[in-house]
Coordinates of C-alpha atoms in Angstrom, one line a residue:
M268 CA 44.8 -13.6 3.5
E269 CA 41.2 -14.6 2.8
G270 CA 40.2 -13.8 6.3
S271 CA 41.7 -10.4 6.1
V272 CA 39.8 -9.7 2.8
N273 CA 36.5 -10.8 4.4
E274 CA 37.2 -8.7 7.4
R275 CA 37.8 -5.7 5.2
L276 CA 34.6 -6.3 3.2
D277 CA 32.5 -6.6 6.4
F278 CA 34.2 -3.6 8.2
G279 CA 31.5 -1.3 9.6
K280 CA 28.6 -3.5 8.7
M281 CA 25.4 -2.3 10.4
K282 CA 27.2 0.7 11.9
Y283 CA 26.3 3.3 9.3
G284 CA 23.1 4.5 7.6
C285 CA 19.9 6.3 8.5
K286 CA 16.5 5.6 10.0
H287 CA 15.5 3.9 6.7
Y288 CA 18.5 1.6 6.0
R289 CA 21.7 0.3 7.5
R290 CA 24.3 0.8 4.7
R291 CA 27.9 2.0 4.3
C292 CA 27.3 4.6 1.6
R293 CA 25.4 7.8 0.8
I294 CA 24.0 8.7 -2.6
R295 CA 24.4 11.8 -4.7
A296 CA 21.0 12.8 -6.1
P297 CA 21.4 13.5 -9.8
C298 CA 18.2 15.7 -9.7
C299 CA 19.7 18.3 -7.3
N300 CA 23.3 17.2 -6.9
E301 CA 23.0 16.9 -3.2
I302 CA 24.2 14.0 -1.0
H303 CA 21.8 12.1 1.1
S304 CA 21.8 8.8 3.1
C305 CA 19.1 7.3 0.9
R306 CA 16.3 8.3 -1.5
H307 CA 13.8 8.5 1.3
C308 CA 15.9 11.0 3.3
H309 CA 16.2 13.0 0.0
N310 CA 12.5 12.9 -0.6
E311 CA 11.6 13.9 3.0
E312 CA 13.9 16.9 2.9
A313 CA 12.8 18.0 -0.6
S314 CA 9.1 17.8 0.4
L315 CA 9.8 20.3 3.2
S316 CA 11.1 23.0 0.8
K317 CA 9.2 26.3 1.1
N318 CA 9.5 26.7 -2.7
S319 CA 7.0 24.3 -4.3
F320 CA 9.2 24.1 -7.4
D321 CA 12.0 22.6 -5.4
R322 CA 9.8 19.7 -4.1
H323 CA 10.6 16.6 -6.0
E324 CA 11.4 12.9 -5.6
L325 CA 14.5 11.0 -6.5
V326 CA 14.3 8.3 -9.2
R327 CA 16.3 5.5 -7.7
Q328 CA 17.5 4.1 -11.0
D329 CA 19.0 7.5 -12.0
V330 CA 21.6 7.4 -9.2
K331 CA 25.1 7.3 -10.7
Q332 CA 27.4 8.3 -7.8
V333 CA 27.8 7.2 -4.2
V334 CA 30.0 8.2 -1.3
C335 CA 31.6 5.6 0.9
S336 CA 30.6 6.2 4.5
V337 CA 33.8 4.6 5.8
C338 CA 36.4 6.6 3.7
D339 CA 34.3 9.4 2.2
T340 CA 35.4 8.4 -1.4
E341 CA 32.9 9.4 -4.1
Q342 CA 32.7 6.9 -6.9
S343 CA 30.4 5.2 -9.5
V344 CA 27.7 2.9 -8.2
A345 CA 29.2 -0.5 -7.1
Q346 CA 28.9 -2.9 -4.2
V347 CA 32.5 -2.6 -3.1
C348 CA 34.3 0.7 -2.4
T349 CA 37.1 1.2 -4.9
N350 CA 39.3 2.9 -2.3
C351 CA 38.9 1.1 1.1
G352 CA 37.5 -2.2 -0.1
V353 CA 34.4 -2.4 2.2
K354 CA 31.0 -3.6 1.0
M355 CA 28.8 -0.5 0.9
G356 CA 25.9 -2.8 1.3
E357 CA 25.6 -6.5 2.1
Y358 CA 22.6 -6.6 -0.3
F359 CA 23.2 -4.7 -3.5
C360 CA 21.0 -4.2 -6.6
N361 CA 22.7 -2.5 -9.5
I362 CA 19.3 -2.0 -11.2
C363 CA 17.7 0.0 -8.3
K364 CA 21.1 1.4 -7.1
F365 CA 20.1 0.0 -3.7
F366 CA 22.3 -0.9 -0.8
D367 CA 21.3 -2.5 2.6
D368 CA 23.4 -4.2 5.3
D369 CA 20.3 -5.7 7.0
T370 CA 19.8 -8.9 5.0
E371 CA 17.3 -10.3 7.5
K372 CA 14.7 -8.4 5.5
Q373 CA 15.3 -11.0 2.7
Q374 CA 15.5 -8.4 -0.1
F375 CA 15.0 -9.5 -3.7
H376 CA 14.6 -7.7 -7.0
C377 CA 11.3 -8.3 -8.9
D378 CA 11.9 -7.8 -12.6
D379 CA 8.1 -7.3 -13.2
C380 CA 7.8 -4.7 -10.5
G381 CA 11.1 -3.2 -11.6
I382 CA 12.1 -2.5 -7.9
C383 CA 13.4 -4.4 -4.9
R384 CA 11.1 -6.0 -2.4
V385 CA 11.6 -7.5 1.0
G386 CA 10.3 -10.7 2.6
G387 CA 12.0 -13.4 0.5
R388 CA 11.4 -14.2 -3.1
E389 CA 10.0 -17.7 -2.3
N390 CA 7.2 -16.0 -0.2
F391 CA 5.8 -13.8 -3.0
F392 CA 4.5 -14.0 -6.5
H393 CA 3.9 -11.2 -9.0
C394 CA 0.3 -10.7 -10.1
K395 CA 0.5 -9.3 -13.5
K396 CA -3.0 -7.9 -13.5
C397 CA -2.7 -6.2 -10.1
G398 CA 0.8 -5.1 -11.1
S399 CA 2.6 -6.0 -7.9
C400 CA 4.1 -8.7 -5.7
Y401 CA 1.7 -10.4 -3.3
S402 CA 2.1 -13.0 -0.6
I403 CA 1.8 -16.5 -2.0
G404 CA -1.2 -16.9 0.4
L405 CA -3.1 -14.7 -2.1
R406 CA -2.2 -16.7 -5.2
D407 CA -5.6 -17.7 -6.7
N408 CA -7.1 -16.3 -3.6
H409 CA -7.7 -12.6 -4.3
L410 CA -9.9 -10.5 -6.6
C411 CA -7.7 -9.0 -9.2
V412 CA -8.1 -5.2 -9.9
E413 CA -6.0 -3.7 -12.7
N414 CA -2.9 -2.0 -11.2
S415 CA -4.5 -2.0 -7.8
M416 CA -1.1 -1.3 -6.1
R417 CA -0.2 1.6 -8.4
H418 CA -2.3 4.2 -6.7
H419 CA -2.3 6.2 -3.5
C420 CA -3.6 4.8 -0.2
P421 CA -7.2 6.1 0.1
I422 CA -6.7 7.0 3.8
C423 CA -3.2 8.7 4.0
Y424 CA -2.7 9.2 0.3
E425 CA 0.8 7.8 0.2
Y426 CA 1.8 6.0 -3.0
L427 CA 1.4 2.3 -2.3
F428 CA 3.6 0.7 -5.0
D429 CA 6.9 1.5 -3.4
S430 CA 5.7 2.3 0.1
L431 CA 7.8 1.0 3.1
K432 CA 4.7 0.2 5.0
D433 CA 2.8 -3.1 4.9
T434 CA -0.3 -3.2 2.7
V435 CA -3.4 -5.2 2.8
V436 CA -5.6 -6.5 -0.1
M437 CA -9.3 -6.2 0.8
K438 CA -12.0 -8.6 -0.3
C439 CA -12.9 -6.2 -3.2
G440 CA -9.4 -6.4 -4.5
H441 CA -8.5 -2.8 -3.7
T442 CA -5.4 -2.1 -1.5
M443 CA -4.4 0.3 1.3
H444 CA -1.8 0.5 4.1
Q445 CA -2.4 -2.2 6.8
E446 CA -2.2 0.4 9.6
C447 CA -4.7 2.6 7.8
Y448 CA -7.0 -0.4 7.3
H449 CA -6.9 -1.2 11.0
E450 CA -7.5 2.4 11.9
M451 CA -10.5 2.5 9.6
V452 CA -12.0 -0.7 11.1
N453 CA -11.3 0.5 14.7
R454 CA -13.4 3.6 13.8
D455 CA -16.3 1.4 12.8
R456 CA -15.9 2.0 9.1
Y457 CA -16.3 -1.3 7.3
C458 CA -16.6 -0.3 3.6
C459 CA -13.8 0.1 1.1
P460 CA -13.1 3.9 0.6
I461 CA -12.8 3.3 -3.1
C462 CA -15.7 1.1 -4.1
S463 CA -17.8 1.1 -0.9
K464 CA -18.0 -2.8 -0.8
S465 CA -18.0 -4.4 2.7
V466 CA -14.4 -5.4 3.7
V467 CA -15.3 -7.8 6.5
D468 CA -18.1 -10.3 7.1
M469 CA -21.1 -8.3 8.1
S470 CA -23.7 -11.1 8.4
R471 CA -24.1 -10.7 12.2
T472 CA -24.6 -7.0 11.8
W473 CA -27.2 -7.5 9.1
K474 CA -29.0 -9.9 11.3
R475 CA -29.0 -7.4 14.2
I476 CA -30.5 -4.7 11.8
D477 CA -33.2 -7.3 10.8
E478 CA -34.2 -7.6 14.4
E479 CA -34.2 -3.9 15.0
I480 CA -36.3 -3.2 12.0
E481 CA -38.7 -5.9 13.0
A482 CA -39.1 -4.3 16.4
S483 CA -39.4 -0.8 15.0
I484 CA -42.7 -0.3 13.2
M485 CA -42.8 2.8 10.9
P486 CA -45.6 5.4 11.2
E487 CA -48.6 4.8 9.0
D488 CA -47.6 7.5 6.5
Y489 CA -44.3 5.7 5.8
R490 CA -45.2 2.1 6.3
Y491 CA -46.0 1.3 2.7
R492 CA -43.6 3.7 1.1
K493 CA -41.2 2.2 -1.5
V494 CA -37.7 3.3 -2.5
W495 CA -35.2 2.1 -5.0
I496 CA -31.7 1.1 -3.7
L497 CA -28.3 0.2 -5.1
C498 CA -26.4 -2.5 -3.2
N499 CA -22.7 -1.6 -2.8
D500 CA -21.9 -5.2 -2.2
C501 CA -23.5 -7.0 -5.2
N502 CA -24.3 -3.9 -7.4
D503 CA -28.0 -5.1 -7.7
T504 CA -30.8 -2.6 -7.8
T505 CA -34.0 -3.4 -5.9
E506 CA -37.3 -1.7 -4.9
V507 CA -37.8 -2.2 -1.2
N508 CA -39.9 -0.9 1.7
F509 CA -38.6 2.4 3.2
H510 CA -37.3 2.2 6.7
I511 CA -35.4 4.8 8.7
L512 CA -32.9 2.1 10.0
G513 CA -31.8 0.8 6.6
H514 CA -32.7 -0.8 3.4
K515 CA -32.0 -4.5 2.8
C516 CA -30.8 -5.7 -0.6
G517 CA -33.3 -8.2 -2.0
H518 CA -30.5 -10.1 -3.7
C519 CA -27.7 -10.6 -1.2
N520 CA -29.4 -9.4 2.1
S521 CA -26.8 -6.7 2.7
Y522 CA -27.7 -3.4 4.3
N523 CA -24.7 -1.7 2.6
T524 CA -27.0 0.1 0.2
R525 CA -27.9 3.6 -1.0
S526 CA -31.1 5.2 -2.2
I527 CA -31.2 5.9 -6.0
A528 CA -33.7 7.4 -8.4
P529 CA -36.2 5.0 -9.9
P530 CA -35.0 3.3 -13.2
V531 CA -36.2 5.0 -16.3
L532 CA -38.3 2.6 -18.3
P533 CA -38.0 2.6 -22.1
Q534 CA -40.9 4.4 -23.9

């Protein structure tokens, strides 16, 4: 008898769902009363509406009704179908109204985030200042930025907090999609798009610019010209010799600098 019950619970596992999730139910969106395979399917379809007023996103916690994909019975949110007795999701979160048969993702619900994450609870910690879960490798090993995950990726502008894509925390503490980060670096852009700090070790590049400047003597009219610069890496302001190839910070030796107006001295 126990075997038959388990067989019923597991019936159809991993055989239903959409491109986002393997699950044995669909959801009725309370915002528009339409049935979709998951909230991402709903959001994608709603975003394509020609009428801008119809474009909206589903709040996952608001879902009240689901439709079993095995027997087509509509019912209140629960893990097991009240009609045919199958699990509508091997993983189920009653807070997020979330179902997923693919438990190899190691889903877990983070109370501080308020949503479900993947990757295994033991592999993540919640940084209260950054406002999100990070890999344990970043515990005491990252620069905290207030709510750094609760903004849009500076490259593709997708909201990062609940994005399905992997994210990366840069040296400055700001975050972006991992694929966007690699695309940025592959295009020889090594500064954070938000704060302009260097995101990789640039010491070899700075040394090469030192050598180029030493070998490139400026014309007499510009040789002794001075300019004020702001360093994007250490935020120090310095007066340096002007050179067409770059201006070196006198504090941290970075060439990630910009020209600024001279400081106004008090009268």
